[in-house]
PDB file of C-alpha atoms and ligand atoms in Angstrom:
ATOM      1  CA  UNK A1408       0.000   0.000   0.000  1.00 51.00           C
ATOM      2  CA  UNK A1409       1.492   3.326  -1.081  1.00 57.00           C
ATOM      3  CA  UNK A1410       1.808   5.817   1.747  1.00 61.00           C
ATOM      4  CA  UNK A1411       0.540   9.283   0.927  1.00 60.00           C
ATOM      5  CA  UNK A1412       3.342  11.825   0.902  1.00 60.00           C
ATOM      6  CA  UNK A1413       3.020  15.015   2.916  1.00 57.00           C
ATOM      7  CA  UNK A1414       2.661  18.188   0.834  1.00 54.00           C
ATOM      8  CA  UNK A1415       5.378  18.657  -1.761  1.00 55.00           C
ATOM      9  CA  UNK A1416       8.366  20.422  -0.226  1.00 56.00           C
ATOM     10  CA  UNK A1417      10.217  21.622  -3.315  1.00 62.00           C
ATOM     11  CA  UNK A1418       9.242  23.147  -6.601  1.00 72.00           C
ATOM     12  CA  UNK A1419      10.608  20.180  -8.519  1.00 75.00           C
ATOM     13  CA  UNK A1420      10.595  21.987 -11.839  1.00 80.00           C
ATOM     14  CA  UNK A1421      12.906  24.699 -10.549  1.00 85.00           C
ATOM     15  CA  UNK A1422      15.472  22.318  -9.072  1.00 94.00           C
ATOM     16  CA  UNK A1423      17.879  19.775 -10.525  1.00 97.00           C
ATOM     17  CA  UNK A1424      19.737  16.558  -9.767  1.00 98.00           C
ATOM     18  CA  UNK A1425      23.494  16.305 -10.266  1.00 98.00           C
ATOM     19  CA  UNK A1426      24.847  12.844 -11.043  1.00 98.00           C
ATOM     20  CA  UNK A1427      28.503  12.100 -10.290  1.00 98.00           C
ATOM     21  CA  UNK A1428      29.303   8.846 -12.093  1.00 98.00           C
ATOM     22  CA  UNK A1429      31.108   7.033 -14.870  1.00 98.00           C
ATOM     23  CA  UNK A1430      30.355   7.294 -18.573  1.00 98.00           C
ATOM     24  CA  UNK A1431      29.028   4.298 -20.520  1.00 98.00           C
ATOM     25  CA  UNK A1432      29.399   5.167 -24.215  1.00 98.00           C
ATOM     26  CA  UNK A1433      26.820   2.532 -25.168  1.00 98.00           C
ATOM     27  CA  UNK A1434      24.196   4.535 -23.277  1.00 98.00           C
ATOM     28  CA  UNK A1435      22.925   1.727 -21.059  1.00 98.00           C
ATOM     29  CA  UNK A1436      24.439   2.536 -17.663  1.00 98.00           C
ATOM     30  CA  UNK A1437      26.337   5.333 -15.887  1.00 98.00           C
ATOM     31  CA  UNK A1438      25.642   9.014 -16.502  1.00 98.00           C
ATOM     32  CA  UNK A1439      23.865   8.219 -19.759  1.00 98.00           C
ATOM     33  CA  UNK A1440      21.271   6.063 -17.965  1.00 98.00           C
ATOM     34  CA  UNK A1441      20.925   8.626 -15.198  1.00 98.00           C
ATOM     35  CA  UNK A1442      20.268  11.543 -17.558  1.00 98.00           C
ATOM     36  CA  UNK A1443      17.720   9.499 -19.537  1.00 98.00           C
ATOM     37  CA  UNK A1444      15.967   8.677 -16.271  1.00 98.00           C
ATOM     38  CA  UNK A1445      15.744  12.322 -15.187  1.00 98.00           C
ATOM     39  CA  UNK A1446      14.491  13.414 -18.611  1.00 97.00           C
ATOM     40  CA  UNK A1447      11.835  10.691 -18.770  1.00 97.00           C
ATOM     41  CA  UNK A1448      10.604  11.676 -15.281  1.00 97.00           C
ATOM     42  CA  UNK A1449      10.498  15.406 -16.037  1.00 96.00           C
ATOM     43  CA  UNK A1450      13.378  16.382 -13.750  1.00 97.00           C
ATOM     44  CA  UNK A1451      16.358  18.545 -14.773  1.00 97.00           C
ATOM     45  CA  UNK A1452      19.539  16.452 -14.736  1.00 98.00           C
ATOM     46  CA  UNK A1453      23.224  17.277 -15.068  1.00 98.00           C
ATOM     47  CA  UNK A1454      26.376  15.178 -14.745  1.00 98.00           C
ATOM     48  CA  UNK A1455      29.991  15.390 -13.569  1.00 98.00           C
ATOM     49  CA  UNK A1456      32.049  12.523 -14.994  1.00 98.00           C
ATOM     50  CA  UNK A1457      34.263  10.629 -12.558  1.00 98.00           C
ATOM     51  CA  UNK A1458      35.507   7.920 -14.895  1.00 98.00           C
ATOM     52  CA  UNK A1459      35.493   6.954 -18.563  1.00 98.00           C
ATOM     53  CA  UNK A1460      34.684   3.355 -19.402  1.00 98.00           C
ATOM     54  CA  UNK A1461      35.007   1.533 -22.703  1.00 98.00           C
ATOM     55  CA  UNK A1462      32.021  -0.791 -22.887  1.00 97.00           C
ATOM     56  CA  UNK A1463      29.072  -1.992 -24.882  1.00 97.00           C
ATOM     57  CA  UNK A1464      26.286  -4.477 -24.251  1.00 97.00           C
ATOM     58  CA  UNK A1465      28.862  -7.317 -24.250  1.00 97.00           C
ATOM     59  CA  UNK A1466      30.710  -5.936 -21.229  1.00 96.00           C
ATOM     60  CA  UNK A1467      33.326  -3.507 -19.911  1.00 97.00           C
ATOM     61  CA  UNK A1468      36.687  -3.486 -21.765  1.00 97.00           C
ATOM     62  CA  UNK A1469      38.627  -0.797 -19.904  1.00 96.00           C
ATOM     63  CA  UNK A1470      38.304   2.006 -17.394  1.00 96.00           C
ATOM     64  CA  UNK A1471      40.150   5.331 -17.048  1.00 97.00           C
ATOM     65  CA  UNK A1472      39.633   7.510 -13.964  1.00 97.00           C
ATOM     66  CA  UNK A1473      39.284  11.266 -14.449  1.00 98.00           C
ATOM     67  CA  UNK A1474      41.834  13.392 -12.504  1.00 98.00           C
ATOM     68  CA  UNK A1475      40.436  14.054  -9.010  1.00 98.00           C
ATOM     69  CA  UNK A1476      40.956  17.840  -9.337  1.00 98.00           C
ATOM     70  CA  UNK A1477      38.966  17.867 -12.581  1.00 98.00           C
ATOM     71  CA  UNK A1478      36.102  15.925 -10.998  1.00 98.00           C
ATOM     72  CA  UNK A1479      36.037  18.425  -8.142  1.00 98.00           C
ATOM     73  CA  UNK A1480      35.989  21.398 -10.511  1.00 98.00           C
ATOM     74  CA  UNK A1481      33.090  19.963 -12.514  1.00 98.00           C
ATOM     75  CA  UNK A1482      31.061  19.552  -9.329  1.00 98.00           C
ATOM     76  CA  UNK A1483      31.962  22.932  -7.858  1.00 98.00           C
ATOM     77  CA  UNK A1484      31.140  24.838 -11.050  1.00 98.00           C
ATOM     78  CA  UNK A1485      27.736  23.184 -11.353  1.00 98.00           C
ATOM     79  CA  UNK A1486      26.895  23.739  -7.682  1.00 98.00           C
ATOM     80  CA  UNK A1487      28.047  27.375  -7.878  1.00 97.00           C
ATOM     81  CA  UNK A1488      25.547  28.075 -10.640  1.00 98.00           C
ATOM     82  CA  UNK A1489      22.586  25.683 -10.728  1.00 97.00           C
ATOM     83  CA  UNK A1490      19.877  25.110  -8.064  1.00 97.00           C
ATOM     84  CA  UNK A1491      20.808  21.508  -7.266  1.00 98.00           C
ATOM     85  CA  UNK A1492      18.671  19.966  -4.517  1.00 97.00           C
ATOM     86  CA  UNK A1493      19.868  16.358  -5.000  1.00 98.00           C
ATOM     87  CA  UNK A1494      23.188  14.699  -5.817  1.00 98.00           C
ATOM     88  CA  UNK A1495      23.356  11.074  -6.901  1.00 98.00           C
ATOM     89  CA  UNK A1496      26.667   9.214  -7.051  1.00 98.00           C
ATOM     90  CA  UNK A1497      27.342   6.078  -9.082  1.00 98.00           C
ATOM     91  CA  UNK A1498      30.713   4.710 -10.207  1.00 98.00           C
ATOM     92  CA  UNK A1499      33.430   6.669  -8.375  1.00 97.00           C
ATOM     93  CA  UNK A1500      36.291   4.464  -9.504  1.00 96.00           C
ATOM     94  CA  UNK A1501      39.261   5.224  -7.253  1.00 96.00           C
ATOM     95  CA  UNK A1502      40.008   6.281  -3.676  1.00 96.00           C
ATOM     96  CA  UNK A1503      41.555   9.519  -4.950  1.00 96.00           C
ATOM     97  CA  UNK A1504      38.353  10.465  -6.798  1.00 97.00           C
ATOM     98  CA  UNK A1505      36.289   9.419  -3.757  1.00 97.00           C
ATOM     99  CA  UNK A1506      38.298  11.796  -1.588  1.00 97.00           C
ATOM    100  CA  UNK A1507      37.845  14.689  -4.034  1.00 98.00           C
ATOM    101  CA  UNK A1508      34.102  14.048  -4.360  1.00 98.00           C
ATOM    102  CA  UNK A1509      33.810  13.731  -0.562  1.00 98.00           C
ATOM    103  CA  UNK A1510      35.234  17.243  -0.126  1.00 98.00           C
ATOM    104  CA  UNK A1511      32.464  18.638  -2.318  1.00 98.00           C
ATOM    105  CA  UNK A1512      29.760  16.543  -0.656  1.00 98.00           C
ATOM    106  CA  UNK A1513      30.767  17.691   2.827  1.00 96.00           C
ATOM    107  CA  UNK A1514      29.803  21.248   1.801  1.00 93.00           C
ATOM    108  CA  UNK A1515      26.542  20.223   0.100  1.00 97.00           C
ATOM    109  CA  UNK A1516      23.366  20.944   2.085  1.00 96.00           C
ATOM    110  CA  UNK A1517      20.864  19.024  -0.066  1.00 97.00           C
ATOM    111  CA  UNK A1518      19.917  15.351  -0.341  1.00 98.00           C
ATOM    112  CA  UNK A1519      22.610  12.915  -1.388  1.00 98.00           C
ATOM    113  CA  UNK A1520      21.921   9.423  -2.782  1.00 98.00           C
ATOM    114  CA  UNK A1521      24.809   6.958  -3.046  1.00 98.00           C
ATOM    115  CA  UNK A1522      24.590   3.968  -5.360  1.00 98.00           C
ATOM    116  CA  UNK A1523      27.625   1.995  -4.120  1.00 97.00           C
ATOM    117  CA  UNK A1524      28.856   0.708  -7.485  1.00 95.00           C
ATOM    118  CA  UNK A1525      31.693  -1.795  -7.066  1.00 94.00           C
ATOM    119  CA  UNK A1526      31.504  -4.169 -10.065  1.00 93.00           C
ATOM    120  CA  UNK A1527      29.732  -4.391 -13.408  1.00 93.00           C
ATOM    121  CA  UNK A1528      27.465  -7.394 -13.864  1.00 88.00           C
ATOM    122  CA  UNK A1529      30.074  -8.977 -16.180  1.00 90.00           C
ATOM    123  CA  UNK A1530      32.412  -9.018 -13.160  1.00 91.00           C
ATOM    124  CA  UNK A1531      34.653  -6.121 -14.263  1.00 92.00           C
ATOM    125  CA  UNK A1532      35.813  -4.053 -11.263  1.00 92.00           C
ATOM    126  CA  UNK A1533      34.402  -0.522 -11.323  1.00 93.00           C
ATOM    127  CA  UNK A1534      36.187   0.474  -8.124  1.00 92.00           C
ATOM    128  CA  UNK A1535      39.854  -0.060  -7.299  1.00 82.00           C
ATOM    129  CA  UNK A1536      40.513  -2.945  -4.895  1.00 77.00           C
ATOM    130  CA  UNK A1537      41.132  -0.599  -1.939  1.00 77.00           C
ATOM    131  CA  UNK A1538      37.876   1.214  -2.719  1.00 83.00           C
ATOM    132  CA  UNK A1539      35.425  -0.083  -0.197  1.00 89.00           C
ATOM    133  CA  UNK A1540      36.844   1.802   2.792  1.00 93.00           C
ATOM    134  CA  UNK A1541      37.201   5.081   0.906  1.00 95.00           C
ATOM    135  CA  UNK A1542      33.687   4.784  -0.521  1.00 96.00           C
ATOM    136  CA  UNK A1543      32.478   4.570   3.084  1.00 97.00           C
ATOM    137  CA  UNK A1544      34.673   7.330   4.457  1.00 97.00           C
ATOM    138  CA  UNK A1545      34.159   9.915   1.711  1.00 97.00           C
ATOM    139  CA  UNK A1546      30.880   9.127  -0.039  1.00 98.00           C
ATOM    140  CA  UNK A1547      28.543   7.107   2.216  1.00 98.00           C
ATOM    141  CA  UNK A1548      29.474   9.214   5.258  1.00 98.00           C
ATOM    142  CA  UNK A1549      28.085  12.243   3.366  1.00 98.00           C
ATOM    143  CA  UNK A1550      24.959  10.473   2.061  1.00 98.00           C
ATOM    144  CA  UNK A1551      21.302  10.705   3.009  1.00 98.00           C
ATOM    145  CA  UNK A1552      20.317   7.511   1.169  1.00 98.00           C
ATOM    146  CA  UNK A1553      22.126   4.351   0.058  1.00 98.00           C
ATOM    147  CA  UNK A1554      20.935   1.905  -2.639  1.00 98.00           C
ATOM    148  CA  UNK A1555      22.998  -1.322  -2.521  1.00 97.00           C
ATOM    149  CA  UNK A1556      22.064  -4.527  -4.269  1.00 94.00           C
ATOM    150  CA  UNK A1557      22.438  -7.758  -2.311  1.00 92.00           C
ATOM    151  CA  UNK A1558      26.094  -8.280  -3.147  1.00 92.00           C
ATOM    152  CA  UNK A1559      27.042  -4.678  -2.372  1.00 94.00           C
ATOM    153  CA  UNK A1560      25.092  -4.803   0.905  1.00 95.00           C
ATOM    154  CA  UNK A1561      27.027  -7.898   2.003  1.00 93.00           C
ATOM    155  CA  UNK A1562      30.332  -6.258   1.047  1.00 93.00           C
ATOM    156  CA  UNK A1563      29.474  -3.044   2.919  1.00 95.00           C
ATOM    157  CA  UNK A1564      28.200  -4.714   6.091  1.00 95.00           C
ATOM    158  CA  UNK A1565      30.423  -7.781   6.175  1.00 93.00           C
ATOM    159  CA  UNK A1566      27.257  -9.763   6.958  1.00 93.00           C
ATOM    160  CA  UNK A1567      26.347 -12.860   4.949  1.00 90.00           C
ATOM    161  CA  UNK A1568      22.625 -12.587   4.313  1.00 86.00           C
ATOM    162  CA  UNK A1569      20.640 -15.709   5.132  1.00 86.00           C
ATOM    163  CA  UNK A1570      17.444 -14.177   6.503  1.00 84.00           C
ATOM    164  CA  UNK A1571      15.414 -10.957   6.846  1.00 84.00           C
ATOM    165  CA  UNK A1572      16.886 -10.629  10.347  1.00 88.00           C
ATOM    166  CA  UNK A1573      20.389 -10.430   8.834  1.00 90.00           C
ATOM    167  CA  UNK A1574      19.121  -7.734   6.499  1.00 93.00           C
ATOM    168  CA  UNK A1575      17.814  -5.605   9.396  1.00 94.00           C
ATOM    169  CA  UNK A1576      21.010  -6.203  11.375  1.00 95.00           C
ATOM    170  CA  UNK A1577      23.040  -5.017   8.382  1.00 96.00           C
ATOM    171  CA  UNK A1578      20.904  -1.890   7.997  1.00 96.00           C
ATOM    172  CA  UNK A1579      21.236  -1.035  11.700  1.00 95.00           C
ATOM    173  CA  UNK A1580      24.994  -1.504  11.465  1.00 96.00           C
ATOM    174  CA  UNK A1581      25.173   0.953   8.544  1.00 97.00           C
ATOM    175  CA  UNK A1582      22.898   3.467  10.330  1.00 97.00           C
ATOM    176  CA  UNK A1583      25.157   3.464  13.376  1.00 96.00           C
ATOM    177  CA  UNK A1584      28.297   3.698  11.235  1.00 97.00           C
ATOM    178  CA  UNK A1585      26.961   6.601   9.122  1.00 97.00           C
ATOM    179  CA  UNK A1586      24.926   9.118  11.187  1.00 96.00           C
ATOM    180  CA  UNK A1587      23.808  11.148   8.126  1.00 96.00           C
ATOM    181  CA  UNK A1588      22.056   8.152   6.498  1.00 97.00           C
ATOM    182  CA  UNK A1589      18.249   8.307   6.685  1.00 97.00           C
ATOM    183  CA  UNK A1590      17.246   5.653   4.150  1.00 98.00           C
ATOM    184  CA  UNK A1591      18.809   2.385   2.980  1.00 98.00           C
ATOM    185  CA  UNK A1592      17.213   0.553   0.101  1.00 98.00           C
ATOM    186  CA  UNK A1593      18.326  -2.993  -0.522  1.00 96.00           C
ATOM    187  CA  UNK A1594      17.374  -4.064  -4.032  1.00 94.00           C
ATOM    188  CA  UNK A1595      16.199  -7.664  -4.092  1.00 88.00           C
ATOM    189  CA  UNK A1596      16.732  -8.581  -7.754  1.00 85.00           C
ATOM    190  CA  UNK A1597      19.834 -10.697  -7.083  1.00 81.00           C
ATOM    191  CA  UNK A1598      18.679 -12.245  -3.778  1.00 81.00           C
ATOM    192  CA  UNK A1599      17.062 -15.429  -5.046  1.00 80.00           C
ATOM    193  CA  UNK A1600      17.179 -15.408  -8.807  1.00 80.00           C
ATOM    194  CA  UNK A1601      14.912 -18.446  -9.141  1.00 83.00           C
ATOM    195  CA  UNK A1602      12.111 -16.818  -7.127  1.00 88.00           C
ATOM    196  CA  UNK A1603       9.097 -15.567  -9.165  1.00 93.00           C
ATOM    197  CA  UNK A1604       8.997 -12.404  -7.032  1.00 95.00           C
ATOM    198  CA  UNK A1605      11.481  -9.658  -6.241  1.00 95.00           C
ATOM    199  CA  UNK A1606      11.360  -8.012  -2.821  1.00 95.00           C
ATOM    200  CA  UNK A1607      12.993  -4.618  -2.268  1.00 96.00           C
ATOM    201  CA  UNK A1608      13.420  -3.351   1.299  1.00 96.00           C
ATOM    202  CA  UNK A1609      13.475   0.225   2.571  1.00 97.00           C
ATOM    203  CA  UNK A1610      15.010   0.806   6.001  1.00 97.00           C
ATOM    204  CA  UNK A1611      14.210   4.221   7.418  1.00 97.00           C
ATOM    205  CA  UNK A1612      15.705   6.066  10.345  1.00 94.00           C
ATOM    206  CA  UNK A1613      13.376   8.598  11.912  1.00 85.00           C
ATOM    207  CA  UNK A1614      15.128  10.118  14.937  1.00 81.00           C
ATOM    208  CA  UNK A1615      15.933   7.163  17.163  1.00 80.00           C
ATOM    209  CA  UNK A1616      13.284   4.949  15.551  1.00 86.00           C
ATOM    210  CA  UNK A1617      13.754   2.520  12.686  1.00 90.00           C
ATOM    211  CA  UNK A1618      11.136   1.118  10.382  1.00 94.00           C
ATOM    212  CA  UNK A1619      11.097  -1.171   7.389  1.00 96.00           C
ATOM    213  CA  UNK A1620       8.882  -1.095   4.322  1.00 97.00           C
ATOM    214  CA  UNK A1621       9.017  -3.808   1.672  1.00 97.00           C
ATOM    215  CA  UNK A1622       7.769  -3.878  -1.902  1.00 97.00           C
ATOM    216  CA  UNK A1623       7.121  -7.157  -3.685  1.00 97.00           C
ATOM    217  CA  UNK A1624       6.747  -7.320  -7.464  1.00 97.00           C
ATOM    218  CA  UNK A1625       6.612 -10.196  -9.947  1.00 96.00           C
ATOM    219  CA  UNK A1626      10.024 -10.974 -11.463  1.00 96.00           C
ATOM    220  CA  UNK A1627      10.165  -9.901 -15.106  1.00 95.00           C
ATOM    221  CA  UNK A1628      11.957 -12.454 -17.275  1.00 93.00           C
ATOM    222  CA  UNK A1629      14.395 -10.496 -19.433  1.00 94.00           C
ATOM    223  CA  UNK A1630      18.061 -10.274 -20.326  1.00 94.00           C
ATOM    224  CA  UNK A1631      17.776  -6.526 -20.980  1.00 95.00           C
ATOM    225  CA  UNK A1632      18.997  -5.441 -17.553  1.00 95.00           C
ATOM    226  CA  UNK A1633      22.104  -3.382 -18.313  1.00 96.00           C
ATOM    227  CA  UNK A1634      22.096  -0.228 -16.177  1.00 96.00           C
ATOM    228  CA  UNK A1635      19.088  -1.206 -14.039  1.00 96.00           C
ATOM    229  CA  UNK A1636      20.926  -0.281 -10.816  1.00 96.00           C
ATOM    230  CA  UNK A1637      21.943   3.171 -12.100  1.00 98.00           C
ATOM    231  CA  UNK A1638      18.397   3.769 -13.319  1.00 98.00           C
ATOM    232  CA  UNK A1639      16.843   2.738 -10.002  1.00 98.00           C
ATOM    233  CA  UNK A1640      19.014   5.099  -7.927  1.00 98.00           C
ATOM    234  CA  UNK A1641      18.414   8.001 -10.338  1.00 98.00           C
ATOM    235  CA  UNK A1642      14.662   7.397 -10.285  1.00 98.00           C
ATOM    236  CA  UNK A1643      14.814   7.416  -6.481  1.00 98.00           C
ATOM    237  CA  UNK A1644      16.566  10.807  -6.595  1.00 98.00           C
ATOM    238  CA  UNK A1645      14.024  12.182  -9.098  1.00 98.00           C
ATOM    239  CA  UNK A1646      10.995  10.976  -7.141  1.00 97.00           C
ATOM    240  CA  UNK A1647      12.474  12.209  -3.860  1.00 98.00           C
ATOM    241  CA  UNK A1648      12.935  15.602  -5.458  1.00 97.00           C
ATOM    242  CA  UNK A1649       9.273  15.541  -6.548  1.00 96.00           C
ATOM    243  CA  UNK A1650       7.756  14.257  -3.285  1.00 95.00           C
ATOM    244  CA  UNK A1651      10.297  14.941  -0.522  1.00 95.00           C
ATOM    245  CA  UNK A1652       9.317  11.591   0.969  1.00 95.00           C
ATOM    246  CA  UNK A1653      11.335   8.322   1.007  1.00 97.00           C
ATOM    247  CA  UNK A1654       8.441   5.803   1.173  1.00 97.00           C
ATOM    248  CA  UNK A1655       6.850   7.355  -1.892  1.00 97.00           C
ATOM    249  CA  UNK A1656      10.144   7.681  -3.791  1.00 98.00           C
ATOM    250  CA  UNK A1657      10.924   4.015  -2.945  1.00 98.00           C
ATOM    251  CA  UNK A1658       7.569   2.815  -4.267  1.00 98.00           C
ATOM    252  CA  UNK A1659       7.596   4.948  -7.412  1.00 97.00           C
ATOM    253  CA  UNK A1660      11.228   4.242  -8.338  1.00 98.00           C
ATOM    254  CA  UNK A1661      10.524   0.490  -8.073  1.00 98.00           C
ATOM    255  CA  UNK A1662       7.375   0.828 -10.210  1.00 97.00           C
ATOM    256  CA  UNK A1663       9.312   2.882 -12.778  1.00 98.00           C
ATOM    257  CA  UNK A1664      12.088   0.297 -13.159  1.00 97.00           C
ATOM    258  CA  UNK A1665       9.533  -2.551 -13.344  1.00 97.00           C
ATOM    259  CA  UNK A1666       7.668  -0.677 -16.084  1.00 97.00           C
ATOM    260  CA  UNK A1667      10.921  -0.041 -18.015  1.00 98.00           C
ATOM    261  CA  UNK A1668      11.892  -3.729 -17.756  1.00 97.00           C
ATOM    262  CA  UNK A1669       8.483  -4.643 -19.239  1.00 97.00           C
ATOM    263  CA  UNK A1670       8.758  -2.026 -21.987  1.00 96.00           C
ATOM    264  CA  UNK A1671      12.280  -3.197 -22.902  1.00 96.00           C
ATOM    265  CA  UNK A1672      12.046  -6.987 -22.590  1.00 96.00           C
ATOM    266  CA  UNK A1673      11.130  -7.696 -26.227  1.00 95.00           C
ATOM    267  CA  UNK A1674      13.486  -5.099 -27.761  1.00 96.00           C
ATOM    268  CA  UNK A1675      16.968  -5.634 -29.130  1.00 96.00           C
ATOM    269  CA  UNK A1676      19.799  -3.105 -28.774  1.00 97.00           C
ATOM    270  CA  UNK A1677      23.281  -4.609 -29.055  1.00 96.00           C
ATOM    271  CA  UNK A1678      24.361  -8.238 -29.046  1.00 96.00           C
ATOM    272  CA  UNK A1679      24.767  -8.785 -25.306  1.00 95.00           C
ATOM    273  CA  UNK A1680      22.896  -7.671 -22.199  1.00 96.00           C
ATOM    274  CA  UNK A1681      20.541  -5.033 -23.571  1.00 96.00           C
ATOM    275  CA  UNK A1682      19.730  -1.669 -21.968  1.00 96.00           C
ATOM    276  CA  UNK A1683      16.466  -0.221 -20.707  1.00 97.00           C
ATOM    277  CA  UNK A1684      14.458   1.853 -23.180  1.00 96.00           C
ATOM    278  CA  UNK A1685      13.863   4.946 -21.054  1.00 96.00           C
ATOM    279  CA  UNK A1686      12.608   6.863 -24.070  1.00 96.00           C
ATOM    280  CA  UNK A1687       9.486   4.666 -24.266  1.00 95.00           C
ATOM    281  CA  UNK A1688       8.348   5.581 -20.760  1.00 94.00           C
ATOM    282  CA  UNK A1689       5.137   7.584 -20.411  1.00 89.00           C
ATOM    283  CA  UNK A1690       4.484   8.973 -16.984  1.00 79.00           C
ATOM    284  CA  UNK A1691       1.144   7.965 -15.467  1.00 74.00           C
ATOM    285  CA  UNK A1692      -0.941  10.431 -13.500  1.00 58.00           C
ATOM    286  CA  UNK A1693       0.119   9.810  -9.863  1.00 53.00           C
ATOM    287  CA  UNK A1694      -2.666  11.873  -8.261  1.00 47.00           C
TER     288      UNK A1694
HETATM  289  N1  LIG B2290      29.217   1.206 -16.275  1.00 72.35           N
HETATM  290  C1  LIG B2290      29.037   2.234 -15.477  1.00 72.35           C
HETATM  291  C2  LIG B2290      29.675   3.530 -15.831  1.00 72.35           C
HETATM  292  C3  LIG B2290      28.242   2.075 -14.330  1.00 72.35           C
HETATM  293  O1  LIG B2290      28.049   3.088 -13.512  1.00 72.35           O
HETATM  294  C4  LIG B2290      27.650   0.814 -14.071  1.00 72.35           C
HETATM  295  C5  LIG B2290      26.804   0.534 -12.922  1.00 72.35           C
HETATM  296  O2  LIG B2290      26.560   1.229 -12.055  1.00 72.35           O
HETATM  297  C6  LIG B2290      27.869  -0.217 -14.916  1.00 72.35           C
HETATM  298  C7  LIG B2290      28.655  -0.002 -16.019  1.00 72.35           C
HETATM  299  C8  LIG B2290      27.311  -1.569 -14.648  1.00 72.35           C
HETATM  300  O3  LIG B2290      26.162  -1.752 -15.304  1.00 72.35           O
HETATM  301  P1  LIG B2290      25.570  -3.204 -15.355  1.00 72.35           P
HETATM  302  O4  LIG B2290      26.203  -3.982 -14.264  1.00 72.35           O
HETATM  303  O5  LIG B2290      24.124  -2.979 -15.094  1.00 72.35           O
HETATM  304  O6  LIG B2290      25.841  -3.733 -16.685  1.00 72.35           O
END
C-alpha cells in the first residue's frame, strides 16, 4: 500500500539533480542512464564525470579515472551556478576520486543518494581494490540515502545474508556507522534469482526509531537489464525531489524500473545484455 506523501516540499521543476558517475558510451548505464531517467521523469539532470569506461552491451573493456581535481571542478562549477537539490553518485572508480568528491559533498546541504557501485554485472571491477573503505569514508558518510544490491550490501556490512533478520542487522549496522544516512534501500533482484517475485526493502531512520517497508513485485523475465541499478538510484533521486518523501520515492522508483523492464524486454539493442528503453516511458498520473 502506497503511503501518501506530505505536501510537496520543493518546486521540482525549478530544481535539478546532479549525477557524479562514470560514462558508458553505449548509453545503457552510468551518466547516460541517469540523464535518460531524469528526462523521462520530467526532472532537470546534469552530470559530472568521474571515470570513462570503454564498454558496450557485451561488457566492460577498460576504465580510465578522471583526474580528481577535474572531478572536483566539474562539481563545484555546477553547484556554484545551478539550483541543485539532490546529488546522486554512481561509479566513483578510485580512492583519490572518492576523496575529491567527498570534499564537495561535505559542503553540500541538499539530499545525497549513493549507489555503491563496485563491479559491473560482467564481473569487471568498477572500483579499485582498496575502494570499499574510501567509498564509506568519503561518499557514504556524506549520504542521506544508500541503494545497494544484495552483493554490495554484504560487502558493505560484512554480513552474509541468510534471513530478513540479517538484512535488518546489516541496515542497523550501517545506520550506526553513518549518522547522516536516513534511508537504505536494498534491491532484491539478485537475492534469489529463481524466485518468481522480487522483494525490495526500505530501512528508514526517523530520529531514534527505525522502520522497514518492503515492496514485492513479480520478477520480469528479461536479459535486458544493463544499467538497471543506475536507473533505479536516479529514479529514487528524481521521485524524492518531486515528493520529498522516502516511502513514496521508494515505491515509485521500483514501479518505474519494473515498467521499463516490461517495456524493454522484447526489444533488441546490441548483441549482449541489452539496456532499458527509457525513451518509451510515459508517466502515469500519480494523483
Ligand atoms: N558502467 C558504469 C559507468 C556504471 O556506472 C555501471 C553501474 O553502475 C555499470 C557499467 C554496470 O552496469 P551493469 O552492471 O548494469 O551492466
